[in-house]
């Protein structure tokens, strides 16, 4: 029997990725402060759930490093008596339900909450923090901590174990060597090969005496069941779950979108949201931990030729096989070797150059990026992510807090109207021509009347006494309620000075909304098809009636 | 000796406002769960601080109702042993320091964080909640609660005192009557007149037996000194302080801006921020509570003819006088009368019509407004304010999550380029004309390449095989780092299809930034002065050199 070619491609890609996923799933579970089998569980059924409901054929779903760090910090505050595994299940359930709610409310656009500098600053910080947290494991030191200062303080008191450091150092060296020297295939097989070699060496020789080992696993039966329904626990884990959900969605979408572009495929953000939601809910029901799309594994799926989401089904099958084969030998795996795979994997993603680029292009955004990274290292991933979101929005609002408006005049001999500051244009005393340069929304509508009145004053001083103010509305794509209130204030302020407000070139959707509430009639605002018509009209009577504006293609 | 006319006007306005401020300061202190003298203290030195550093001549600074409700909820969670007054001082200090930090960082634009629907929904909810919380006081019931359900549950068990209800009912009736029937002057004098009459009646007749009274005040010596420096207390009160600071700034700015517009004055938001910061710090040092600008008192200052910030100095002087005169008789004031002044004052500000208006214009914003009001009534003011901010931003991002782009063609016989969907225009196969309709920032830059590629595909199907993509950048006022990354992705995606990316009509500030990092040279992107030039150019060699673009007035 020959498999169809798509299936063969997917089977091959699945095998390649499983080889990378096995060590990563164990390592990221350890990073999250969870028993290693949790990582394996999270790499089984959740993949099937995403395959059923997601949309990308190349999303390397499963445990990921950044999420593991966030999980570790979230679980650090668990009340005594609650095992970390139980907390991880609740976290996964909350992440899944939050993503599901976002999918229902069609909030896939919320991935835009994280600007590129915030995301990059966060990922770099998390990368450094993950590497730093694994150095003690690598060296056999007992130092622990979720911030650099804590880690350093803790390291002062603990020594290190020479045998551990030897194992860890050798593992790092081998992994780096396989990356640098060999062909790409070698680099990809290296982590699994190293794991198998280390298990064998450790089990059959005395070289691992005194080195921390993974230890005997419980019988690897998939623990199906509901997570704890303790209300206090759910409430406590809700804030970190919200941040993990945001991060899971943003980082998965970033990688699947960029791959979809490269592959000329269409990606449905709503389907991604659905798939991630289902995967996390299933993780919560099958002994896992929160999952997302991994950057390195997704690239690998793409390069290995994955063609459909069946690949993930094959990955899951290989993971099941690995579980059965690895259950016993895993007990002998030295922890420093796992730590080495983490350190080498994440440090490849660290890029210093982004800071300089952002700083040179926009100082404030560069500063935000550094601040987010510093917050990861010195405080917590949660605080850093919150800073990234709030900081990005603050910068945006700071820049657009006032509407951008220009006084415009006619370019001589044309029907074009341009900024009087930049062009030699003609203005008529009787009418002030203004242009609003952006949509009128709550972030920039404040003080619309102020800005407009200042321009009217300028017109009065430089050109003459006006009777009308004609606003070119072509650049306005949307007016929200705050923008509408600002327009109302502008209308009142102009009326107080005896000036009429008029609009030209209002876009169709904007006009529809204004008409729906009868705003134009109520405020007796005239409309003109083109700014030139409005300037020329001069008299109230010449304006076209509202009914005329309905013809399609005119606005 | 005759006073200069400005001073006389300010003195008169000061007297008029003090008459309103005396009952309000007492009542809002009670509303905040604080002893009445705290309201008086907050109406003395903070006014001088604002007069020294603020900018509006008509801001009625002092205790306000909405803030009082927020303070009450913030102080409800104080640990045992910490008196409410001490908590109020810490709150005022934090509000002052936060506003001061915002002033230093020039974050006055952060007042845009609250959209009009969010603000109105919040104020309406707070108004209802304040009135509801005072009804039990009015009736002599012991019911308390910060949410409607709590209040109702609590009311089930407590009865009411007939004498209290009689006092409260009579006070409400008199206040409403003075508003409806008499001249405006009467309505303004009514609260103070009622207070004095009630104190006299209660002190010299037995009518107030069994009715809760304000009770003897401590000696009215201004308690100057530092607030508690307990770190845990500061940390606990920081989140509500941030929300109170935001509300204090937004509500004060809204009233002072609208009055400045009416008076034809220029308002400096940065100075407002400074003035409010100083007033709150001073309140923290002189036994007060967080303060802001009151809507009703500001209007009154304006109508009474205040001309400069000296008015506030006179108000403070009158308040001092009132303190000396009222110290003893205040003890006899029945609390139901104070509650009546609160209920009548705040319910005047409730407007139902806003919900319908918002709903008809933009359903989502109307829903947000209702949700914020409901959250005030059913949960807490803090949660409601957070929902307002997050909800507004979510709606904005949801609407603008993808860049708005159009394929454009030439209006026959002109040099104008318009949307091919709306106009009968001419397109050339060789070049795809695109227009980006808004600034490229992180909220909308996601998927720029996707949207552009779809338009290119459409061009290929309907017009012919292109070699170039010419983007009309006139509507782009700003490109942030996320927008720049999106442009980079677009460039790469086009290059992968063998297409050149070119720009026309790039705005000056946008061009400056792109040049600063050498982006255009690095990506070999051609620039054209006008879109028409770019379409006509047809050949790479014809593009003007970058140096040509520096001449002012060209872009």
JSON list of N, CA, C and O in Angstrom, two decimals, chain A residues 167-186:
[
{"chain": "A", "resi": 167, "resn": "UNK", "atom": "N", "xyz": [28.91, 17.45, 33.10]},
{"chain": "A", "resi": 167, "resn": "UNK", "atom": "CA", "xyz": [27.82, 16.98, 32.23]},
{"chain": "A", "resi": 167, "resn": "UNK", "atom": "C", "xyz": [27.21, 18.14, 31.47]},
{"chain": "A", "resi": 167, "resn": "UNK", "atom": "O", "xyz": [27.02, 18.07, 30.25]},
{"chain": "A", "resi": 168, "resn": "UNK", "atom": "N", "xyz": [26.87, 19.20, 32.23]},
{"chain": "A", "resi": 168, "resn": "UNK", "atom": "CA", "xyz": [26.20, 20.33, 31.61]},
{"chain": "A", "resi": 168, "resn": "UNK", "atom": "C", "xyz": [27.08, 21.00, 30.56]},
{"chain": "A", "resi": 168, "resn": "UNK", "atom": "O", "xyz": [26.65, 21.28, 29.44]},
{"chain": "A", "resi": 169, "resn": "UNK", "atom": "N", "xyz": [28.35, 21.22, 30.96]},
{"chain": "A", "resi": 169, "resn": "UNK", "atom": "CA", "xyz": [29.27, 21.89, 30.03]},
{"chain": "A", "resi": 169, "resn": "UNK", "atom": "C", "xyz": [29.47, 21.08, 28.77]},
{"chain": "A", "resi": 169, "resn": "UNK", "atom": "O", "xyz": [29.44, 21.62, 27.65]},
{"chain": "A", "resi": 170, "resn": "UNK", "atom": "N", "xyz": [29.64, 19.76, 28.95]},
{"chain": "A", "resi": 170, "resn": "UNK", "atom": "CA", "xyz": [29.84, 18.91, 27.77]},
{"chain": "A", "resi": 170, "resn": "UNK", "atom": "C", "xyz": [28.62, 18.95, 26.86]},
{"chain": "A", "resi": 170, "resn": "UNK", "atom": "O", "xyz": [28.74, 19.04, 25.63]},
{"chain": "A", "resi": 171, "resn": "UNK", "atom": "N", "xyz": [27.42, 18.93, 27.47]},
{"chain": "A", "resi": 171, "resn": "UNK", "atom": "CA", "xyz": [26.20, 18.94, 26.67]},
{"chain": "A", "resi": 171, "resn": "UNK", "atom": "C", "xyz": [26.09, 20.24, 25.87]},
{"chain": "A", "resi": 171, "resn": "UNK", "atom": "O", "xyz": [25.78, 20.24, 24.68]},
{"chain": "A", "resi": 172, "resn": "UNK", "atom": "N", "xyz": [26.34, 21.37, 26.55]},
{"chain": "A", "resi": 172, "resn": "UNK", "atom": "CA", "xyz": [26.28, 22.66, 25.85]},
{"chain": "A", "resi": 172, "resn": "UNK", "atom": "C", "xyz": [27.28, 22.67, 24.70]},
{"chain": "A", "resi": 172, "resn": "UNK", "atom": "O", "xyz": [26.95, 23.08, 23.57]},
{"chain": "A", "resi": 173, "resn": "UNK", "atom": "N", "xyz": [28.49, 22.22, 24.98]},
{"chain": "A", "resi": 173, "resn": "UNK", "atom": "CA", "xyz": [29.53, 22.23, 23.94]},
{"chain": "A", "resi": 173, "resn": "UNK", "atom": "C", "xyz": [29.11, 21.38, 22.75]},
{"chain": "A", "resi": 173, "resn": "UNK", "atom": "O", "xyz": [29.24, 21.81, 21.59]},
{"chain": "A", "resi": 174, "resn": "UNK", "atom": "N", "xyz": [28.59, 20.18, 23.00]},
{"chain": "A", "resi": 174, "resn": "UNK", "atom": "CA", "xyz": [28.18, 19.32, 21.90]},
{"chain": "A", "resi": 174, "resn": "UNK", "atom": "C", "xyz": [27.06, 19.94, 21.07]},
{"chain": "A", "resi": 174, "resn": "UNK", "atom": "O", "xyz": [27.07, 19.89, 19.84]},
{"chain": "A", "resi": 175, "resn": "UNK", "atom": "N", "xyz": [26.08, 20.55, 21.77]},
{"chain": "A", "resi": 175, "resn": "UNK", "atom": "CA", "xyz": [24.95, 21.15, 21.07]},
{"chain": "A", "resi": 175, "resn": "UNK", "atom": "C", "xyz": [25.42, 22.32, 20.20]},
{"chain": "A", "resi": 175, "resn": "UNK", "atom": "O", "xyz": [25.00, 22.48, 19.04]},
{"chain": "A", "resi": 176, "resn": "UNK", "atom": "N", "xyz": [26.30, 23.16, 20.78]},
{"chain": "A", "resi": 176, "resn": "UNK", "atom": "CA", "xyz": [26.79, 24.31, 20.01]},
{"chain": "A", "resi": 176, "resn": "UNK", "atom": "C", "xyz": [27.59, 23.82, 18.81]},
{"chain": "A", "resi": 176, "resn": "UNK", "atom": "O", "xyz": [27.47, 24.33, 17.70]},
{"chain": "A", "resi": 177, "resn": "UNK", "atom": "N", "xyz": [28.41, 22.80, 19.04]},
{"chain": "A", "resi": 177, "resn": "UNK", "atom": "CA", "xyz": [29.23, 22.25, 17.97]},
{"chain": "A", "resi": 177, "resn": "UNK", "atom": "C", "xyz": [28.36, 21.73, 16.84]},
{"chain": "A", "resi": 177, "resn": "UNK", "atom": "O", "xyz": [28.63, 21.98, 15.66]},
{"chain": "A", "resi": 178, "resn": "UNK", "atom": "N", "xyz": [27.30, 21.02, 17.22]},
{"chain": "A", "resi": 178, "resn": "UNK", "atom": "CA", "xyz": [26.43, 20.44, 16.18]},
{"chain": "A", "resi": 178, "resn": "UNK", "atom": "C", "xyz": [25.76, 21.54, 15.38]},
{"chain": "A", "resi": 178, "resn": "UNK", "atom": "O", "xyz": [25.44, 21.38, 14.21]},
{"chain": "A", "resi": 179, "resn": "UNK", "atom": "N", "xyz": [25.52, 22.70, 16.02]},
{"chain": "A", "resi": 179, "resn": "UNK", "atom": "CA", "xyz": [24.91, 23.83, 15.31]},
{"chain": "A", "resi": 179, "resn": "UNK", "atom": "C", "xyz": [25.89, 24.47, 14.35]},
{"chain": "A", "resi": 179, "resn": "UNK", "atom": "O", "xyz": [25.53, 24.83, 13.23]},
{"chain": "A", "resi": 180, "resn": "UNK", "atom": "N", "xyz": [27.11, 24.66, 14.86]},
{"chain": "A", "resi": 180, "resn": "UNK", "atom": "CA", "xyz": [28.10, 25.39, 14.08]},
{"chain": "A", "resi": 180, "resn": "UNK", "atom": "C", "xyz": [28.64, 24.57, 12.92]},
{"chain": "A", "resi": 180, "resn": "UNK", "atom": "O", "xyz": [28.68, 25.02, 11.78]},
{"chain": "A", "resi": 181, "resn": "UNK", "atom": "N", "xyz": [29.06, 23.35, 13.30]},
{"chain": "A", "resi": 181, "resn": "UNK", "atom": "CA", "xyz": [29.91, 22.60, 12.38]},
{"chain": "A", "resi": 181, "resn": "UNK", "atom": "C", "xyz": [29.10, 21.79, 11.36]},
{"chain": "A", "resi": 181, "resn": "UNK", "atom": "O", "xyz": [29.25, 21.96, 10.16]},
{"chain": "A", "resi": 182, "resn": "UNK", "atom": "N", "xyz": [28.24, 20.97, 11.85]},
{"chain": "A", "resi": 182, "resn": "UNK", "atom": "CA", "xyz": [27.63, 19.96, 11.01]},
{"chain": "A", "resi": 182, "resn": "UNK", "atom": "C", "xyz": [26.58, 20.48, 10.05]},
{"chain": "A", "resi": 182, "resn": "UNK", "atom": "O", "xyz": [26.28, 21.66, 10.02]},
{"chain": "A", "resi": 183, "resn": "UNK", "atom": "N", "xyz": [26.03, 19.58, 9.26]},
{"chain": "A", "resi": 183, "resn": "UNK", "atom": "CA", "xyz": [24.92, 19.96, 8.39]},
{"chain": "A", "resi": 183, "resn": "UNK", "atom": "C", "xyz": [23.68, 20.20, 9.25]},
{"chain": "A", "resi": 183, "resn": "UNK", "atom": "O", "xyz": [23.64, 19.86, 10.43]},
{"chain": "A", "resi": 184, "resn": "UNK", "atom": "N", "xyz": [22.64, 20.81, 8.65]},
{"chain": "A", "resi": 184, "resn": "UNK", "atom": "CA", "xyz": [21.45, 21.17, 9.39]},
{"chain": "A", "resi": 184, "resn": "UNK", "atom": "C", "xyz": [20.78, 19.97, 10.03]},
{"chain": "A", "resi": 184, "resn": "UNK", "atom": "O", "xyz": [20.25, 20.07, 11.13]},
{"chain": "A", "resi": 185, "resn": "UNK", "atom": "N", "xyz": [20.82, 18.83, 9.33]},
{"chain": "A", "resi": 185, "resn": "UNK", "atom": "CA", "xyz": [20.16, 17.64, 9.85]},
{"chain": "A", "resi": 185, "resn": "UNK", "atom": "C", "xyz": [20.76, 17.25, 11.20]},
{"chain": "A", "resi": 185, "resn": "UNK", "atom": "O", "xyz": [20.04, 16.92, 12.15]},
{"chain": "A", "resi": 186, "resn": "UNK", "atom": "N", "xyz": [22.10, 17.34, 11.28]},
{"chain": "A", "resi": 186, "resn": "UNK", "atom": "CA", "xyz": [22.78, 16.98, 12.52]},
{"chain": "A", "resi": 186, "resn": "UNK", "atom": "C", "xyz": [22.30, 17.87, 13.66]},
{"chain": "A", "resi": 186, "resn": "UNK", "atom": "O", "xyz": [22.00, 17.40, 14.76]}
]
